[in-house]
Short mmCIF file of C-alpha atoms in Angstrom, two decimals:
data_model
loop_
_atom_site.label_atom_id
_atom_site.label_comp_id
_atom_site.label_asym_id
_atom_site.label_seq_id
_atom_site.Cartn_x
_atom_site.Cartn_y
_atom_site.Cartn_z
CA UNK A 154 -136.72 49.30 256.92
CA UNK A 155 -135.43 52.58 255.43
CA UNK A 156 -134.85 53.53 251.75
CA UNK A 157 -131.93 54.67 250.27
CA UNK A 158 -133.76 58.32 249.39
CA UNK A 159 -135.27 58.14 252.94
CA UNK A 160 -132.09 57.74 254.42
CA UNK A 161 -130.13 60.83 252.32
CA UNK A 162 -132.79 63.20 253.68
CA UNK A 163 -132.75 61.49 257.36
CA UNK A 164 -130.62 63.58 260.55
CA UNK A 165 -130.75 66.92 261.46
CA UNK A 166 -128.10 68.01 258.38
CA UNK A 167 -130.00 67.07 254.47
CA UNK A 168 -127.20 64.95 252.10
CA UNK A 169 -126.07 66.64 248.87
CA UNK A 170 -127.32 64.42 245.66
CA UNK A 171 -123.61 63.57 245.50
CA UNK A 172 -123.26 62.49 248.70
CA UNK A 173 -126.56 60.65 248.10
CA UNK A 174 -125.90 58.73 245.60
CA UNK A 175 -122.44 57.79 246.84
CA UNK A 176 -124.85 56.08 250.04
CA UNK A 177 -126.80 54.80 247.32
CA UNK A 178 -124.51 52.88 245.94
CA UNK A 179 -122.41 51.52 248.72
CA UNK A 180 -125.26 50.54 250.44
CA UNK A 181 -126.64 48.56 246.90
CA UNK A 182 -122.91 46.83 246.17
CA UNK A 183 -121.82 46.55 250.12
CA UNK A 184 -118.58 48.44 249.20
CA UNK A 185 -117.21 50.37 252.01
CA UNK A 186 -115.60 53.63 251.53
CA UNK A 187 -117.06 53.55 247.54
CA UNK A 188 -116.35 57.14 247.87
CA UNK A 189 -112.96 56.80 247.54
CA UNK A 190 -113.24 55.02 244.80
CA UNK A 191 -115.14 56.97 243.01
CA UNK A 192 -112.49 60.07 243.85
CA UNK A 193 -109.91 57.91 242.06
CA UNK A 194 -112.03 57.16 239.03
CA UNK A 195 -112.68 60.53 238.76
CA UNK A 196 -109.22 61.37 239.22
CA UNK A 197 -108.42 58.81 236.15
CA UNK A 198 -111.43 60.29 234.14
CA UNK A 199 -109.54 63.64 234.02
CA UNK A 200 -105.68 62.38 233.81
CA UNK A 201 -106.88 60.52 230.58
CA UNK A 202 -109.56 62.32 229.16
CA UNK A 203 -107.11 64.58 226.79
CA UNK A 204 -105.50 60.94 225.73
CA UNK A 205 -108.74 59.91 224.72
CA UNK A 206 -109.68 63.15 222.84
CA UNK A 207 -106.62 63.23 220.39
CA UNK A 208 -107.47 58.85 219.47
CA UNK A 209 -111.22 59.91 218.78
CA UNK A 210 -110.62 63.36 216.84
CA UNK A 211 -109.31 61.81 213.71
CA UNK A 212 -112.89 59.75 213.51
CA UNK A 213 -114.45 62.88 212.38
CA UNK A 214 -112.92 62.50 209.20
CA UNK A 215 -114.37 58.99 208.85
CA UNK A 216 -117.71 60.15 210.17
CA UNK A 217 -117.17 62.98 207.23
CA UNK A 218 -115.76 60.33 205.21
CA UNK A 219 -119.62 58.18 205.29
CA UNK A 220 -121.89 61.24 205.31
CA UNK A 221 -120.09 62.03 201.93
CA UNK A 222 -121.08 58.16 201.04
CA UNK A 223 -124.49 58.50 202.28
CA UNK A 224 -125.52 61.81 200.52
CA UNK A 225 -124.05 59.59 197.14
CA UNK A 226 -126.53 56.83 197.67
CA UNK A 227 -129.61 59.60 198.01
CA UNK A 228 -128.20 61.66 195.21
CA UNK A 229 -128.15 58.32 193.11
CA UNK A 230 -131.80 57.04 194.21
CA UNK A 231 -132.72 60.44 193.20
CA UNK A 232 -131.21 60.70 189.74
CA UNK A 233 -131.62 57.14 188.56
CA UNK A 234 -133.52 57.63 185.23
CA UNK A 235 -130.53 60.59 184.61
CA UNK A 236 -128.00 58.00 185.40
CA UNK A 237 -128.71 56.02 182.09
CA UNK A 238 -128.87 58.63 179.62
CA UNK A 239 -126.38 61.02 181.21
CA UNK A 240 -122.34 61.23 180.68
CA UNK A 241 -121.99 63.58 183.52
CA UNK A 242 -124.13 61.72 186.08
CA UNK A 243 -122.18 62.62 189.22
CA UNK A 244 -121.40 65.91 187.99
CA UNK A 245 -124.01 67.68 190.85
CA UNK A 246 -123.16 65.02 193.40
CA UNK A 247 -119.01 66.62 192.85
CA UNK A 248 -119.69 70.18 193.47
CA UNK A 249 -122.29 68.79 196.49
CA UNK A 250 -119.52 67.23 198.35
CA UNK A 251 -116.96 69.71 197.16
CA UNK A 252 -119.29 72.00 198.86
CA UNK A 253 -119.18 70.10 202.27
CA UNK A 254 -115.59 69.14 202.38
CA UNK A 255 -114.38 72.95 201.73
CA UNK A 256 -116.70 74.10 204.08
CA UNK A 257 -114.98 71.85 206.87
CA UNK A 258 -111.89 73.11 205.67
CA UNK A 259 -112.80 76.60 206.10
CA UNK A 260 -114.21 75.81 209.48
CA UNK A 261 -111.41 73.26 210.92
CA UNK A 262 -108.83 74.34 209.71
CA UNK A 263 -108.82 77.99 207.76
CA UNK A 264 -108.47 76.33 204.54
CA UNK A 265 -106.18 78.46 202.00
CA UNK A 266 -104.83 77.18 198.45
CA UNK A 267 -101.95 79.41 196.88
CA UNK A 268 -100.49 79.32 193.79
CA UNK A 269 -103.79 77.40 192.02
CA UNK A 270 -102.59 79.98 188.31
CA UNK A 271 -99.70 77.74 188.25
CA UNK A 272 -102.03 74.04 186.81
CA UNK A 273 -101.90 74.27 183.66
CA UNK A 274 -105.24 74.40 181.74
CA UNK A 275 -104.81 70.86 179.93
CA UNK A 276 -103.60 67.76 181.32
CA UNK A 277 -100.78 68.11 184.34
CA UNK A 278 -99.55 65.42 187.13
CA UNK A 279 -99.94 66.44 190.25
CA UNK A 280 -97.30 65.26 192.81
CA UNK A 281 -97.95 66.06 196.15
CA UNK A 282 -96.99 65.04 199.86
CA UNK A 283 -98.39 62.52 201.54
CA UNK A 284 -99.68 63.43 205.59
CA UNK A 285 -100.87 61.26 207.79
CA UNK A 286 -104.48 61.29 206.09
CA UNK A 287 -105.72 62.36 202.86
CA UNK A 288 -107.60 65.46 203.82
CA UNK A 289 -105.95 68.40 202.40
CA UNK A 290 -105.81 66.72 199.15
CA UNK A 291 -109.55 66.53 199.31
CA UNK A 292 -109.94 70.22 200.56
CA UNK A 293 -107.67 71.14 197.40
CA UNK A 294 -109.90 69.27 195.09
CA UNK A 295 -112.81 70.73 196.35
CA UNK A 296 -111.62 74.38 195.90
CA UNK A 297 -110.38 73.59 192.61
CA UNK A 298 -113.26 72.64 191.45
CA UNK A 299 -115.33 75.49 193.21
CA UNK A 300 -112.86 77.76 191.90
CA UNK A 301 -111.58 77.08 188.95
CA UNK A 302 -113.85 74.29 187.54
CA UNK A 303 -111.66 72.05 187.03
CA UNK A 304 -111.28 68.71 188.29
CA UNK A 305 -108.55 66.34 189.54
CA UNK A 306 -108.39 62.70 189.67
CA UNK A 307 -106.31 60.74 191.98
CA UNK A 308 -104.64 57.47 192.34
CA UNK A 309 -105.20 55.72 195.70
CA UNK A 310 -104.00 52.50 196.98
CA UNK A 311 -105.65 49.39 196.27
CA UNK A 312 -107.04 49.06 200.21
CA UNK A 313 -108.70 51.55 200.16
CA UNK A 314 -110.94 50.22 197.13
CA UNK A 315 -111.40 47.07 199.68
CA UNK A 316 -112.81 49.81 202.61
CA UNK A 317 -116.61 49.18 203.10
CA UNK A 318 -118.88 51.18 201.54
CA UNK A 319 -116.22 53.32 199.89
CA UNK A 320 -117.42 52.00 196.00
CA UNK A 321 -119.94 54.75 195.28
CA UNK A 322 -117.40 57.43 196.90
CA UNK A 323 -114.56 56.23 194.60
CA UNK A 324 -116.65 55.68 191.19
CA UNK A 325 -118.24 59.50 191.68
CA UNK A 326 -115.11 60.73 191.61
CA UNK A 327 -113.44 58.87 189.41
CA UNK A 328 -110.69 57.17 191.90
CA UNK A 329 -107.86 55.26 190.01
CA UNK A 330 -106.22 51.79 191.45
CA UNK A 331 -102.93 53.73 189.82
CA UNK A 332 -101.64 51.08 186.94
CA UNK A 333 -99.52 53.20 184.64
CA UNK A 334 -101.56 52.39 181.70
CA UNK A 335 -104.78 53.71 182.63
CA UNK A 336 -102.72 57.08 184.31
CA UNK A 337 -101.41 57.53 180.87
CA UNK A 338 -105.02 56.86 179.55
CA UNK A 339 -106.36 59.39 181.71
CA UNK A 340 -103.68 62.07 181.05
CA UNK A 341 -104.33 61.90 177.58
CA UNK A 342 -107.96 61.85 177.79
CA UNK A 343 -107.12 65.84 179.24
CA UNK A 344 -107.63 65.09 182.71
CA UNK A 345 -105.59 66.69 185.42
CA UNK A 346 -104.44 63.69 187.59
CA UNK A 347 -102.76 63.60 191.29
CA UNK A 348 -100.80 60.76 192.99
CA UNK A 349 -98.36 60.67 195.89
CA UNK A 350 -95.51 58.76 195.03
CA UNK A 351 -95.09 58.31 198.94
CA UNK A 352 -98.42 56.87 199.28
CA UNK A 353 -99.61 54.93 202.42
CA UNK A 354 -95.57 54.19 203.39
CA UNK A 355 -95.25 57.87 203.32
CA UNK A 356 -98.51 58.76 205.18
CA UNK A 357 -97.65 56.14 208.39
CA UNK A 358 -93.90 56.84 208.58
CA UNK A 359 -93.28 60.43 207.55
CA UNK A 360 -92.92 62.39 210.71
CA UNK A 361 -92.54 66.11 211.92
CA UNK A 362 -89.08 66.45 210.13
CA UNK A 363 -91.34 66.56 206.29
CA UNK A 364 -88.73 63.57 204.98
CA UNK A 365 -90.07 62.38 201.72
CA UNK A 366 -90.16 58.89 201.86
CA UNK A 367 -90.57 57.85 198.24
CA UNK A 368 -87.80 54.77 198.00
CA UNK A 369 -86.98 53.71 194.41
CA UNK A 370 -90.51 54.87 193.36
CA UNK A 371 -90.41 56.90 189.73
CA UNK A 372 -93.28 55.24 187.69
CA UNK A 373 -95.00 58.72 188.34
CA UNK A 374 -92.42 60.02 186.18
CA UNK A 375 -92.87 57.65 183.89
CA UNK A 376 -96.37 58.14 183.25
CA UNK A 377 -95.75 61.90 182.44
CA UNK A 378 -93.15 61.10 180.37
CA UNK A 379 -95.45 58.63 178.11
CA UNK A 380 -98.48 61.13 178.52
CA UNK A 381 -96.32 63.99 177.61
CA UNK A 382 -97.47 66.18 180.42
CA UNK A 383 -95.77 68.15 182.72
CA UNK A 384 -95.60 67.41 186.64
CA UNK A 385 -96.82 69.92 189.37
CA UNK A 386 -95.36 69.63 192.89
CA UNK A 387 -97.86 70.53 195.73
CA UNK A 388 -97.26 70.31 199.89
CA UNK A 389 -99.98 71.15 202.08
CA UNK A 390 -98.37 73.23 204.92
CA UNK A 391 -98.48 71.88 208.93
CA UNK A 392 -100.56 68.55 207.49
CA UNK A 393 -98.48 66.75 209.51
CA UNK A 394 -99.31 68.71 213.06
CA UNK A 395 -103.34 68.17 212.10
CA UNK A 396 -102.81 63.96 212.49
CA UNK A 397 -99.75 62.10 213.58
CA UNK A 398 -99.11 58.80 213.82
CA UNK A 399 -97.50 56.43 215.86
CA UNK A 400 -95.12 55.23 212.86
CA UNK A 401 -91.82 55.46 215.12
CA UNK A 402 -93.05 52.47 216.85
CA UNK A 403 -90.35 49.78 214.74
CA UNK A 404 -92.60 47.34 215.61
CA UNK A 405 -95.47 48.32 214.03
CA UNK A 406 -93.82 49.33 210.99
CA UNK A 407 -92.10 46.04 210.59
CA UNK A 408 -96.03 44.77 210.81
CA UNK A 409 -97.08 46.85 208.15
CA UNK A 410 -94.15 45.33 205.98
CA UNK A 411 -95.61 42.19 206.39
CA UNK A 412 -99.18 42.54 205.89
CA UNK A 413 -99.23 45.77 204.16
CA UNK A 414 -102.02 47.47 205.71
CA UNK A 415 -102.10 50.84 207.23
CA UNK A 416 -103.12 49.33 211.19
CA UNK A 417 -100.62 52.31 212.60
CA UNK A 418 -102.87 54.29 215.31
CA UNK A 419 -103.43 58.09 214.24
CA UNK A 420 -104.21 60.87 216.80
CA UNK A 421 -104.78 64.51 216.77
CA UNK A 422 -107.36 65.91 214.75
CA UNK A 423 -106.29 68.99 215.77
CA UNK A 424 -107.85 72.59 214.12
CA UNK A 425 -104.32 73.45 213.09
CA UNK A 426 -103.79 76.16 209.82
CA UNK A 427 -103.65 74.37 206.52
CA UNK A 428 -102.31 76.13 203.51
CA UNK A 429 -101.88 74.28 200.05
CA UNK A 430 -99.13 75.43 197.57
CA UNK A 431 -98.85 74.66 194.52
CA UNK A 432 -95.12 74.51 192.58
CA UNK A 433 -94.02 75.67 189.65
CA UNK A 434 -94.64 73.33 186.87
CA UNK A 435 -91.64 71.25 185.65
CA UNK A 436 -92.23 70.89 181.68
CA UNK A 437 -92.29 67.45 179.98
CA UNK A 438 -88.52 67.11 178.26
CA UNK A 439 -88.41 64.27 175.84
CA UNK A 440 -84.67 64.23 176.90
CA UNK A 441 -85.08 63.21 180.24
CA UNK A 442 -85.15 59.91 181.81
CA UNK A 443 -87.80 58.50 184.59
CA UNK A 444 -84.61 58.73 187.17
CA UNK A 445 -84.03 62.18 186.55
CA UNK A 446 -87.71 63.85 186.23
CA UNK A 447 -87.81 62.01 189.51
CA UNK A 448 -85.23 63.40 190.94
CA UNK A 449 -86.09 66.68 189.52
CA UNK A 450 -89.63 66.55 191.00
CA UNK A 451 -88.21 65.28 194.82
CA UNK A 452 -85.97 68.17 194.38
CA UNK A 453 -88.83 70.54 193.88
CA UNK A 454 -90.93 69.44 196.89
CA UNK A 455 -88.24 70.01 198.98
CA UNK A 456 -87.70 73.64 198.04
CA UNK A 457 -91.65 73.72 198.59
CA UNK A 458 -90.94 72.26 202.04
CA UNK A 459 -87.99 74.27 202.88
CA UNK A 460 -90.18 77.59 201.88
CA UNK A 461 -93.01 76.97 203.64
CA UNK A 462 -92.71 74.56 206.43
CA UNK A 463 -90.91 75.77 209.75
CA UNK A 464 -88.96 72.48 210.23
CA UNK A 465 -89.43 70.46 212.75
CA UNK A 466 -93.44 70.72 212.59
CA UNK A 467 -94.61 71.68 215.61
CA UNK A 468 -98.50 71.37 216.81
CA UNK A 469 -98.94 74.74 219.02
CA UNK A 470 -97.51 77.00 216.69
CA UNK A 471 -99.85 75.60 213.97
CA UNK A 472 -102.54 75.89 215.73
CA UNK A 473 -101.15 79.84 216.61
CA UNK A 474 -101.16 80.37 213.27
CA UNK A 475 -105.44 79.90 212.94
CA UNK A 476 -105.00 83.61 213.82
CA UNK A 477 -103.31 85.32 211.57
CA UNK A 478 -105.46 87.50 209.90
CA UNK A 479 -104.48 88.33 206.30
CA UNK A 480 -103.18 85.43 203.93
CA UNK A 481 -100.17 84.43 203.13
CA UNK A 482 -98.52 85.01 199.95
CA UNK A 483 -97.79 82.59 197.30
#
């Protein structure tokens, strides 16, 4: 009897290792013509590879995401006799992963923020648009604080305080479950706070067009009215061409109605330009109601929009735009 390896190098002619292993392996399943199989499956491997790419992409963040969760838990085993004397515990852990998350910025996506003069230096509410994921809110915090030493809070929604191993990540930085009594709280503590009236609605179902998709949401407003601070508008340019979703899909947004939880695939990933602007401040008025600061706030973001988004977002031309090589203006 003849082996497999004996039989590739057997005739007058030698077998590639391809051509080998193709014998190989129709001779060890009995599948005739496995060749042409393997053509097809090959054929497949290449028609759906790109597919694949843009689903996995976005998992960077989430890898970036638990590395930032990860270096926490060392940073706290390190520090733990500093953790009970210290008010400022996670004050080096901050700058750390404000470090690492600006540096991806840089790197993925040329990272710029504009306008950063216009926060004031005490308390402000930061009202910003929601994309698809929260990244360039986190790249703006980081160069805030890298910058400008200052820091900004931020309300998230209450899933993501239910995400696993996400505790440590929101505590360090001081992540708020959003009720308008401890925003107020924290506005008048000093702190510079952030929160996208839009939220996770906003994030799935928001699409190239920019539409602000805030519904009869103004308890933002509210807050800055009781905290007596004024409200900052702030759009992240092309955040929308990085990740997309598949929120067109009725379907799926008639699930998330239901059940309330953000299960709408997200694809891309892509190293398109991100620039942050920040707006104008709009000044507290004790004249104004919650329905007109949030009007007046909406209207804002859309001039930020309008200015510096080329409507409808478009994914090649934002990644053309990684190489421009001077900054844009404010």
């Amino acid at each position: 009897m003849i082996s497999g390896n004996e039989s590739c190098t057997a005739g007058l002619m030698p077998m590639s290792y391809l051509t080998c292993l193709t014998y190989i392996l129709g001779e060890w399943t009995g599948v005739e013509h496995i060749e042409d199989y393997l053509s097809y499956a090959v054929y497949l491997l290449w028609v759906f590879l790109p597919l694949a790419i843009v689903f996995i992409l976005p998992g960077g963040l989430v890898v970036l995401f638990y590395t930032s969760i990860l270096l926490l838990h060392i940073y706290k085993r390190k520090n733990e006799l500093k953790e009970a004397y210290s008010n400022d515990f996670w004050d080096g852990a901050k700058q750390m992963l404000a470090t690492l998350w600006d540096a991806h910025g840089r790197i993925w996506h040329g990272y710029e923020l504009h306008g950063a003069r216009n926060i004031p230096e005490g308390p402000g509410l930061v009202v910003f648009y929601h994309g698809a994921t929260p990244a360039d809110y986190i790249y703006f915090m980081a160069r805030l604080l890298i910058q400008k030493k200052r820091y900004c809070h931020v309300v998230a929604d209450h899933f993501v305080f239910r995400l696993p191993g996400f505790k440590i990540l929101l505590d360090a930085h001081g992540v708020l479950h959003g009720p308008k009594e401890e925003c107020v709280s924290a506005l008048k503590k000093g702190c510079l706070l952030a929160i996208a009236p839009g939220g996770v609605r906003e994030a799935l179902f928001s699409d190239e067009m920019y539409t602000i998709v805030w519904g009869n949401r103004k308890g933002f407003a509210q807050v800055a009215i009781d905290a007596k601070v004024p409200i900052i508008p702030m759009f992240t340019q092309n955040v929308r061409e990085g990740v997309r979703t598949l929120g067109g899909i009725k379907i799926l947004r008639s699930l998330y109605e239901r059940i309330r939880l953000p299960i709408v695939p997200v694809y891309g990933g892509f190293p398109v330009k991100l620039r942050t602007f920040i707006g104008e401040p709009i000044p507290y008025e004790p004249s104004l109601t919650a329905d007109e600061l949030t009007a007046k706030t909406k209207a804002a973001l859309e001039a930020l929009i309008e200015k510096h988004q080329k409507i409808p977002g478009n994914i090649f031309r934002a990644l053309m735009e990684r190489f421009q090589t001077h900054e844009k203006d404010d």
